[in-house]
XYZ file of C-alpha atoms in Angstrom:
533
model
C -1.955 18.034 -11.141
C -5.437 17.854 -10.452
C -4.490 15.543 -7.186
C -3.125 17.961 -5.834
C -6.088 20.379 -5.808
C -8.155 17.934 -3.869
C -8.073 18.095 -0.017
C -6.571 14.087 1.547
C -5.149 12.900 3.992
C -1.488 11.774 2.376
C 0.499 9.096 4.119
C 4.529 10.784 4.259
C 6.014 12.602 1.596
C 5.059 16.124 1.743
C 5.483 18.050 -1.331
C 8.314 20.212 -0.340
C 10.284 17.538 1.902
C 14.029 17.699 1.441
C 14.625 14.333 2.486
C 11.999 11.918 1.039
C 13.105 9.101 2.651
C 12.365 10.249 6.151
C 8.636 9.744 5.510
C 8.509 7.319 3.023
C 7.301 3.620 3.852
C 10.775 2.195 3.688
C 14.162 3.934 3.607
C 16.082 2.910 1.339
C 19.731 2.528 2.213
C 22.685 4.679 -0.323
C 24.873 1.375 0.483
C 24.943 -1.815 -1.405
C 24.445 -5.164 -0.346
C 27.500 -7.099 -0.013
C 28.744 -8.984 -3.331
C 27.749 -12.524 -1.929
C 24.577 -11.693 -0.300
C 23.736 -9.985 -3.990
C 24.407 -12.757 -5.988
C 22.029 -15.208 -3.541
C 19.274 -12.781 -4.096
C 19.996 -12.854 -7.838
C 20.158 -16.688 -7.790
C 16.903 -16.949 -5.768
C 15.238 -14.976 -8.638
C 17.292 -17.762 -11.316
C 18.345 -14.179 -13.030
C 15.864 -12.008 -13.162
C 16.698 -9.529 -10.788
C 18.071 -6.013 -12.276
C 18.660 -4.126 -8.791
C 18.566 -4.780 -5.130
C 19.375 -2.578 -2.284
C 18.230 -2.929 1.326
C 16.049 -0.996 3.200
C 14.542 -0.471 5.957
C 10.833 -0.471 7.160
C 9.755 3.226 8.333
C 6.683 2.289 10.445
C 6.492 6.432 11.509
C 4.898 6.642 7.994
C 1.785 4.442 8.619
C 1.188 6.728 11.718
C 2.111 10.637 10.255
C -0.732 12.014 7.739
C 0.247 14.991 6.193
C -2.867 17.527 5.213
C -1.571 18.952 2.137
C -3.751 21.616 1.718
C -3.004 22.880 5.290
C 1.151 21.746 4.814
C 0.979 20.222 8.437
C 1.160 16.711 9.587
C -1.830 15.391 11.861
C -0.713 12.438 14.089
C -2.760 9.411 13.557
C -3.565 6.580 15.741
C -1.465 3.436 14.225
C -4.687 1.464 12.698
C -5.076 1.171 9.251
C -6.957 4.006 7.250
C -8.224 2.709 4.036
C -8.235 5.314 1.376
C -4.822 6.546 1.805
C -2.219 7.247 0.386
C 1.817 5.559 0.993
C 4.596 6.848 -0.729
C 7.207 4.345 -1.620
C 10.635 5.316 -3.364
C 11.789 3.061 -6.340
C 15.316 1.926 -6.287
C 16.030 4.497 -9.095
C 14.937 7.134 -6.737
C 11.483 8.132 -8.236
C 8.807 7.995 -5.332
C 5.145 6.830 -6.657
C 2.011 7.030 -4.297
C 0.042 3.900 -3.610
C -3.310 4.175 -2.781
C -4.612 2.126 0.132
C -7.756 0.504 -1.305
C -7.940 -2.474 0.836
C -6.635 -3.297 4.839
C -6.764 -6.942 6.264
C -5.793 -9.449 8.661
C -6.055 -12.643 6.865
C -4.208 -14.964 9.239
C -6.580 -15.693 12.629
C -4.387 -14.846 16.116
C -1.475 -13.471 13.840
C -0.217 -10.325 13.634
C -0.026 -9.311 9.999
C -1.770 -6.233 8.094
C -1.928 -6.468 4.489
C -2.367 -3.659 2.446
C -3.009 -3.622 -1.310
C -4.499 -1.236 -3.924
C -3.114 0.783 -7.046
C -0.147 2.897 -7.780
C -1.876 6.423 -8.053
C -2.342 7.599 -11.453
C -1.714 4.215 -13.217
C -5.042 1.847 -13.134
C -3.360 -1.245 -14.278
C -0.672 -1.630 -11.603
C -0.896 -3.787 -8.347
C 0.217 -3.071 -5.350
C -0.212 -6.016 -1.934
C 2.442 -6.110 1.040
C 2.110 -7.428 4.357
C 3.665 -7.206 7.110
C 5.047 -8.237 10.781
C 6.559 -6.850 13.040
C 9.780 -5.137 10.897
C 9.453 -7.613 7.601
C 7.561 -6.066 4.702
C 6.946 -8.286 2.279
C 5.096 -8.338 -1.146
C 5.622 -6.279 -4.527
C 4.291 -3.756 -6.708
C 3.797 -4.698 -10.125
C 4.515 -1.010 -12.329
C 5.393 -0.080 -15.482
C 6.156 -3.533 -16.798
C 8.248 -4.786 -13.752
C 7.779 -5.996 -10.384
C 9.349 -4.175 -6.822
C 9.418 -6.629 -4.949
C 9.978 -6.530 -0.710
C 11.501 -9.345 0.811
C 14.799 -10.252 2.945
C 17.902 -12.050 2.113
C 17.826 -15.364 2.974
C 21.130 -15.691 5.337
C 22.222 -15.884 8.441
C 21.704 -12.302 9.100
C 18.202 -11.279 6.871
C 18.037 -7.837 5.641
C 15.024 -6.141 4.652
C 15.843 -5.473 0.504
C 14.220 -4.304 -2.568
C 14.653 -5.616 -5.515
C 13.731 -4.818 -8.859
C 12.261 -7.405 -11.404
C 11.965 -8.789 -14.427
C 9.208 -11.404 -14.382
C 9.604 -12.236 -17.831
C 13.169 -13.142 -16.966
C 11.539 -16.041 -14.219
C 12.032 -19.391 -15.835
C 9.021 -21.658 -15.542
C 8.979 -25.603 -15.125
C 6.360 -27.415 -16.883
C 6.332 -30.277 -14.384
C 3.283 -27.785 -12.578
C 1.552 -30.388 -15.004
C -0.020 -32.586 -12.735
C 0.052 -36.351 -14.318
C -2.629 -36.302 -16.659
C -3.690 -33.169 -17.035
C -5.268 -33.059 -20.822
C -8.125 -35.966 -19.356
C -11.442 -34.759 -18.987
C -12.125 -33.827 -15.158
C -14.595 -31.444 -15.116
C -16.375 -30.458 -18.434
C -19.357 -28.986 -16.641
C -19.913 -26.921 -13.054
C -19.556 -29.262 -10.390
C -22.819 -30.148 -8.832
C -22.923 -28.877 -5.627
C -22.694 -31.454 -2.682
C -25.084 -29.877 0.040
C -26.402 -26.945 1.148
C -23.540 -26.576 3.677
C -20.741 -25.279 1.297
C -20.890 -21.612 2.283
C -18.170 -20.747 -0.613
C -15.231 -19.946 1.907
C -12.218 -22.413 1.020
C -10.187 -23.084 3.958
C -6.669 -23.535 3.332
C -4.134 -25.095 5.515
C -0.916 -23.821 4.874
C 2.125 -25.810 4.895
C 5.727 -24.329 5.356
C 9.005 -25.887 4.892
C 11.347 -25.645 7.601
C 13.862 -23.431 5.765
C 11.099 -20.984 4.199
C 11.424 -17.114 5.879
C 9.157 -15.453 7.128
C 6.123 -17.719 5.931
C 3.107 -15.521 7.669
C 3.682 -12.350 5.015
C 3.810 -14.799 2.432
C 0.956 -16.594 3.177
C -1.314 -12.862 3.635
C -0.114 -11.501 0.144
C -1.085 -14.876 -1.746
C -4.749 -15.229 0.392
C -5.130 -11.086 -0.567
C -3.638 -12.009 -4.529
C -5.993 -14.987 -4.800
C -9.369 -12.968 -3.896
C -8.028 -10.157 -5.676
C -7.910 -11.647 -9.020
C -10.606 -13.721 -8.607
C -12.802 -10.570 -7.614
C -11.533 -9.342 -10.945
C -13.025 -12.376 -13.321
C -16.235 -11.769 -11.831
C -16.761 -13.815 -9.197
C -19.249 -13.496 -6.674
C -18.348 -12.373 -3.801
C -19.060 -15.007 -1.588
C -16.352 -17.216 -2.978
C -13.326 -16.861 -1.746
C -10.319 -18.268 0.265
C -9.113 -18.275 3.594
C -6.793 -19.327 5.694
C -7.556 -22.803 7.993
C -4.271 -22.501 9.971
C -0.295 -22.353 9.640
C 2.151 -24.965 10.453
C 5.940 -25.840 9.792
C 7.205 -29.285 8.350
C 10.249 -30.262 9.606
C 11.563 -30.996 5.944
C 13.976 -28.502 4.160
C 12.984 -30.817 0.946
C 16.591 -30.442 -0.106
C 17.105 -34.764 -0.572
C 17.245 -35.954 -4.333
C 13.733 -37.427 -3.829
C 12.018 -34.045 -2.991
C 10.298 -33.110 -5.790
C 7.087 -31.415 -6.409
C 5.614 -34.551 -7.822
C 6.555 -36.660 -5.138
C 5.542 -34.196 -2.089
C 1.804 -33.636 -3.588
C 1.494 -37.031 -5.259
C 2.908 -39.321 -2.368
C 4.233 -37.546 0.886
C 1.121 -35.587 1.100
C -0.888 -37.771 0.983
C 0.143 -40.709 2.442
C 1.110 -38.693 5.284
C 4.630 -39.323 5.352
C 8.373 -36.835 5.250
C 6.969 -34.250 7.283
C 3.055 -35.187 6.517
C 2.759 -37.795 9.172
C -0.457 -35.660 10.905
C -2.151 -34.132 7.729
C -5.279 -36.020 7.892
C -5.790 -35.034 11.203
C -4.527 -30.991 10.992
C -6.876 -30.835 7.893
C -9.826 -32.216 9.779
C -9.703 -30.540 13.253
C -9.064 -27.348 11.548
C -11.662 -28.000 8.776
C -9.393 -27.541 6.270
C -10.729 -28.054 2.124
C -7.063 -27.706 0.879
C -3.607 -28.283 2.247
C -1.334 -26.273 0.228
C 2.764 -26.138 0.827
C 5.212 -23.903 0.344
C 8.718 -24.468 -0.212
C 11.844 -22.654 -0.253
C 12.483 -21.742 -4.191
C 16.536 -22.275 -4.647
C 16.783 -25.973 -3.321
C 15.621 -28.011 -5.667
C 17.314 -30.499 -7.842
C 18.149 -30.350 -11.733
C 17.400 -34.119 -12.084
C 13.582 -33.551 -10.715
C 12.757 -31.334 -13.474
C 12.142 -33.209 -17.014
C 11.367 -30.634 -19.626
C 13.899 -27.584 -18.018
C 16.687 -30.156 -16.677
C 19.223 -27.364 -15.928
C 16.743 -25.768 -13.798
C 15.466 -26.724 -10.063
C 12.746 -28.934 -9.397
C 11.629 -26.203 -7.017
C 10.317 -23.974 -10.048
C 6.825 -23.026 -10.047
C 4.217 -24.911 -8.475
C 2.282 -28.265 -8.679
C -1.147 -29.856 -7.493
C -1.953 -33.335 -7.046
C -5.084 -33.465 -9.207
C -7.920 -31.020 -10.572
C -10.988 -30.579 -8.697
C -10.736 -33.970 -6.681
C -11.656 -33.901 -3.104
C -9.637 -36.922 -2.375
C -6.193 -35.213 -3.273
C -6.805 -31.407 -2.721
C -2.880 -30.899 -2.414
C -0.639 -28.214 -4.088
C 3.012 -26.836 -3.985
C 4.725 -23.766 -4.856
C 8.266 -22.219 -4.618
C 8.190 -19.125 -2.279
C 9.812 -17.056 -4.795
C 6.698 -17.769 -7.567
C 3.701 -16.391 -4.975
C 2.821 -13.159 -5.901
C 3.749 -10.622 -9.211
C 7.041 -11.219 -8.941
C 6.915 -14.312 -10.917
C 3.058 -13.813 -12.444
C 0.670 -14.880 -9.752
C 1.970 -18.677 -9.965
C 0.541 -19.681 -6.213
C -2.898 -18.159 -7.597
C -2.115 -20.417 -11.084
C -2.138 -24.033 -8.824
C -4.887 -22.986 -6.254
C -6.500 -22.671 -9.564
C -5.837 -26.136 -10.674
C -7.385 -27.755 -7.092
C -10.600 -25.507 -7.981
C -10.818 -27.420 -11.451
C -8.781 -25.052 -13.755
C -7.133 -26.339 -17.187
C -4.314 -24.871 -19.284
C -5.698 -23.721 -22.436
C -4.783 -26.719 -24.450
C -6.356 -29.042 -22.733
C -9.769 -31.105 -24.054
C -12.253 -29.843 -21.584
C -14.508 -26.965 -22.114
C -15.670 -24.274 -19.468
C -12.589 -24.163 -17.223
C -9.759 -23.541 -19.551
C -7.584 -20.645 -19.383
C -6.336 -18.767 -22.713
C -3.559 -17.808 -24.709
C -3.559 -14.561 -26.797
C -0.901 -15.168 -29.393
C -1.105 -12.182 -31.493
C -1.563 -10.116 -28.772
C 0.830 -11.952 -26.375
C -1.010 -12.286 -23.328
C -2.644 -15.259 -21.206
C -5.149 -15.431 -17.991
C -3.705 -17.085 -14.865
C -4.663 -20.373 -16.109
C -2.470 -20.077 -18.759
C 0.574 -21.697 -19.197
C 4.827 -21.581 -20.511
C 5.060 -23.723 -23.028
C 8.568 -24.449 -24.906
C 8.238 -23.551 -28.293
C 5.600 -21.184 -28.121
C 5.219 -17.228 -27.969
C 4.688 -17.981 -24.517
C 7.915 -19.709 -23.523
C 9.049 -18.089 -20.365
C 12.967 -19.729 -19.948
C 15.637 -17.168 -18.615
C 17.470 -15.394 -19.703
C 16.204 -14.890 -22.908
C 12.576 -12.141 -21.925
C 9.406 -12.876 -24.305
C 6.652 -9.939 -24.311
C 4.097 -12.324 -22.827
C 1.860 -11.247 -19.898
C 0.160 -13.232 -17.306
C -2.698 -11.207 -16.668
C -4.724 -10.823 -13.341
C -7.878 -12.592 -14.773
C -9.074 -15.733 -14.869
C -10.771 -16.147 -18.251
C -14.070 -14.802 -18.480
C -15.589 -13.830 -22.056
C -17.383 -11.135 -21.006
C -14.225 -9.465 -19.308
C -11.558 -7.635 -22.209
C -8.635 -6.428 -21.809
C -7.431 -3.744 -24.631
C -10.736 -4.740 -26.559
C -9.731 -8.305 -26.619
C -12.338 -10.471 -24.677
C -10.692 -12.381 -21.802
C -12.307 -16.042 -22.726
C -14.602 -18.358 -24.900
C -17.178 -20.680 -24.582
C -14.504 -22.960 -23.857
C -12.597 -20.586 -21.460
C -14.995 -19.338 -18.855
C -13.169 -19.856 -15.613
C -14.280 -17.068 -13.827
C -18.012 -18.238 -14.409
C -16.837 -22.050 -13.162
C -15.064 -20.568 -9.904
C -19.101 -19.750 -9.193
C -19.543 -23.338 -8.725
C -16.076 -24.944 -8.336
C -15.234 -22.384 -5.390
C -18.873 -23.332 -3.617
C -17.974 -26.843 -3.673
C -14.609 -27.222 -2.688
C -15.568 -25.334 0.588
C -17.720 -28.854 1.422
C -14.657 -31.017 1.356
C -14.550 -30.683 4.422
C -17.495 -29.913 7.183
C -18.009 -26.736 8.324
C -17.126 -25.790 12.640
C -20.194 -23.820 13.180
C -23.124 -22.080 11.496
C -22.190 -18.674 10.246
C -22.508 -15.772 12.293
C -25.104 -13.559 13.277
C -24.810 -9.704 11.444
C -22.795 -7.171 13.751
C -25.250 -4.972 15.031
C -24.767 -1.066 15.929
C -22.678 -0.210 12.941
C -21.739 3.327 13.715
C -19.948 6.688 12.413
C -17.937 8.923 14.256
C -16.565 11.982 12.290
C -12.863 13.116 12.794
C -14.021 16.462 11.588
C -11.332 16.647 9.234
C -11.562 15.825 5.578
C -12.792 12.262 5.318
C -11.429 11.045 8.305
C -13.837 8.968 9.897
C -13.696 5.920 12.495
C -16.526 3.320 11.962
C -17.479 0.457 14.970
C -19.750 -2.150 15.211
C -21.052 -4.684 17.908
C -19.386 -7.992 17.741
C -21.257 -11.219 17.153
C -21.254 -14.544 18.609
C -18.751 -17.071 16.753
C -17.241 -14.706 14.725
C -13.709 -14.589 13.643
C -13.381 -12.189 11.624
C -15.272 -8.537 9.966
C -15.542 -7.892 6.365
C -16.609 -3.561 6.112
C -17.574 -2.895 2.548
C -18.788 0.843 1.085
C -20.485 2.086 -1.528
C -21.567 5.632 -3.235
C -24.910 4.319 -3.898
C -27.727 4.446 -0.889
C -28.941 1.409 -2.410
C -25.506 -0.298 -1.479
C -24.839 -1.148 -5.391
C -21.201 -2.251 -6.493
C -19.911 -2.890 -3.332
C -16.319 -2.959 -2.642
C -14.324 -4.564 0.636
C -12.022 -1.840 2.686
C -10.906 -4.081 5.778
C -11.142 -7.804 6.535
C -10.037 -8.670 9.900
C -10.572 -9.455 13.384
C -11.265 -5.793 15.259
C -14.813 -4.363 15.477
C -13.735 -0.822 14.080
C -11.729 0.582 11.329
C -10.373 3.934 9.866
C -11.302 5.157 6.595
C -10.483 8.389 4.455
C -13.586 8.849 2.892
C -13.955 10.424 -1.034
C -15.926 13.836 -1.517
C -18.920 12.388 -2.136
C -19.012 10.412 1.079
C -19.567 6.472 1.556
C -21.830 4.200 2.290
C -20.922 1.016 4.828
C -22.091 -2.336 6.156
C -20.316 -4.819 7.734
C -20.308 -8.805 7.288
C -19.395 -11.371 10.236
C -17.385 -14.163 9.730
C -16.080 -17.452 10.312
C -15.326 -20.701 8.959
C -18.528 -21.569 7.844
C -19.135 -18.309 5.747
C -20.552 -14.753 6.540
C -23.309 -13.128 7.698
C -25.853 -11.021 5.770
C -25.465 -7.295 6.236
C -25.666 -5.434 9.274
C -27.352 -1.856 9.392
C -26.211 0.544 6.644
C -24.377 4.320 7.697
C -22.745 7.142 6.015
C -19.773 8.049 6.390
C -19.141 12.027 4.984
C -16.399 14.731 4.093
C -15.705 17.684 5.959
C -14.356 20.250 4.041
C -11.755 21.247 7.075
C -9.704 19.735 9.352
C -10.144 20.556 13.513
């Protein structure tokens, strides 16, 4: 392989290494789980599960770089280095590499690293996982199905893999809201003042019975920005996180529904809502969005599906309306594992329409020949596109919002009528006004520096901090003239590790907070060494 001619800094699995697992990210246990904890998992997934086994998180991995060319591990400091590689064994016991494109810390004064990036060798995959303390969570979306790592939901949680089919995940067309075919939004919103900086802040909402909710929340902020980078949207829209909090509500009683939580607990502040108004505004919050535990719903809440739970998918209040910026989604339809639904409704408060809907600009899009839709698409009975377990349909969500000048296998990805990506321009910068902004962005870091591991393309990069800001976007390039740009680490430290390629990078750094981010600061490079001290 031609990989393996090229000198890098490899996270774990050395070529000749008898026992895989010992430097793998997880470890993946030879025992089963037990018969009842299985068959909750299963039922979580309503099905579509082919394979779970637990594991266990192998932290040694993120800290252990093995130099292949030299066969020798180099002990690394436990920061993230962005441009590695993690090797992760499948439940089938093939181990693929992911490459670390991307380290953040999405949630302010919490402890969680998310990493995402690609499964090496195959373009079109996704990795994202975050996690705290020992919970992984997330999933890597390969070769048509999803690994996903969570924990059982139990009295005693295990750390598990399990295998997916998300073609087998039923979907509930109550993420309708009310009356979604009306016209909302048929042009870009006009934009309300000059202080809408394009960072949405999102206040997330947890019910009292959801696990671990901080991973969660990280891999659906990193999924969101992720896809949305993909449609072509500038990159000063994005979202972020306004704060965490717990309702004391397991949503369980036969009036819990999605409909009823975002259309009348929400927000008339009321089951678990009483101080929403006042979280949103004192953490200048645009959206509140809630997240419930998948499983408990109730048959009787669900109109179209009625053998399924009313916990199915995900719902928002209205479309693009700052009065009722509210949404819902099951904890088990956040990420790949069931298609990107969380990104789906946080699409819907930013003005998105299912595809057969009379609007124009905003719609997403069905391709039924082809059998594929954009997030904004949608499962409808009777269609190619039906999505109802157990029966699988070859029909794709795809990571795009619709764009027509994005394809995907020659196809183009939108219309005249189906330009989401273009609206998210102006939707995005909007939305971030609903509510008024703390403070003025930040000042650029100053002092952005390079200091050379003299070994490959290790390199360690600071900067100065700046007054007000909460958080540092680093972003490199292979151009001097900084073109293409690409994010490596969001978070709140003032350095970062990177593996750089051959050719060497180019870096800035952003400031941030919750009003936006800062210009650029200073531009360095950051360059190979062909050896390793």
């Amino acid at each position: 392989m031609l990989l393996s001619l090229i000198p890098q800094l490899v996270f774990a699995i050395p070529p000749d290494q008898a026992n895989p697992g010992e430097h793998a990210a997880v470890v993946i246990s030879e025992l089963n789980l037990p018969d009842h904890v299985y068959d909750r998992v299963v039922a979580n997934h309503y099905g579509a599960v082919l394979d779970t086994k637990p594991v266990r998180l192998n932290k040694n991995s993120f800290k252990k770089i093995w130099l292949e060319n030299e066969q020798r591990y180099l002990n690394a400091d436990s920061k993230a280095l962005v441009g590695q590689f993690v090797n992760l064994p499948l439940l089938a016991g093939e181990v693929i590499r992911l490459n670390v494109e991307k380290v953040e810390m999405l949630l302010e004064g919490i402890d969680v690293v998310t990493y995402s990036g690609i499964v090496d060798g195959y373009p079109d995959s996704r990795f994202v996982f975050s996690i705290e303390d020992d919970v992984i969570y997330g999933d890597v979306k390969f070769d048509q199905y999803v690994y996903k790592l969570h924990t059982t939901e139990d009295n005693n949680p295990r750390q598990i893999m399990s295998k997916i089919n998300p073609r087998l995940m039923p979907r509930d067309t109550e993420d309708d809201v009310s009356d979604l075919d009306k016209m909302v939004s048929e042009i870009p919103p006009e934009i309300k003042s000059s202080n809408g900086g394009g960072n949405v802040r999102v206040l997330f909402l947890y019910a009292s019975n959801v696990y671990n909710p901080n991973v969660k929340i990280s891999t659906l902020i990193s999924n969101f920005n992720w896809i949305k980078n993909n449609s072509q949207v500038s990159s000063s829209r994005f979202i972020s996180s306004a704060g965490t909090k717990m309702i004391n509500n397991t949503f369980t009683s036969a009036s819990m529904c999605k409909n009823n939580i975002v259309n009348y607990y929400m927000p008339n502040n009321t089951n678990g809502f009483e101080t929403l108004n006042v979280d949103m505004s004192s953490n200048y919050a645009d959206v509140a969005f809630m997240i419930l535990n998948g499983p408990s719903g109730h048959s009787f809440c669900s109109t179209d599906f009625p053998l399924l739970s009313g916990h199915i998918g995900g719902q928002v209040s209205d479309i693009f309306n700052s009065a009722s910026p509210y949404g819902v989604v099951a904890d088990n339809y956040l990420s790949g594992a069931a298609d990107y639904t969380g990104v789906h409704e946080l699409g819907h408060i930013f003005g998105g329409h299912h595809p057969d809907t009379v609007t124009t600009i905003n719609q997403g899009v069905i391709n039924i020949y082809k059998q594929w839709q954009t997030i904004m698409g949608f499962y409808k009975k009777n269609t190619v596109c039906e999505f109802i377990g157990p029966t699988a349909n070859n029909c794709d969500r795809l990571p795009f919002f619709s764009n027509p000048n994005i394809t995907y296998n020659g196809d183009p990805l939108g219309s005249s009528n189906a330009n989401m990506g273009t609206y998210l321009n102006s939707s995005m910068y909007s939305a971030s006004n609903w509510e008024s902004e703390p403070v003025p962005p930040p000042a650029a870091p100053t002092s952005l520096s390079v200091t050379s591991g003299q070994c490959y393309g290790f390199n360690e990069i600071n900067w100065n901090s700046s007054n007000n800001a909460t958080s540092y976007q680093l972003y490199r390039s292979t151009h001097p003239y900084f073109y293409s740009p690409t994010l490596v680490y969001s978070g709140g430290l003032t350095s970062s590790f990177v593996h750089v390629s051959s050719s060497g990078w180019y870096l800035k750094v952003k400031a941030c907070n919750a009003a936006g981010c800062s210009g650029y600061s200073n531009q360095v490079f950051a360059a190979y060494t062909n050896y390793c001290q």
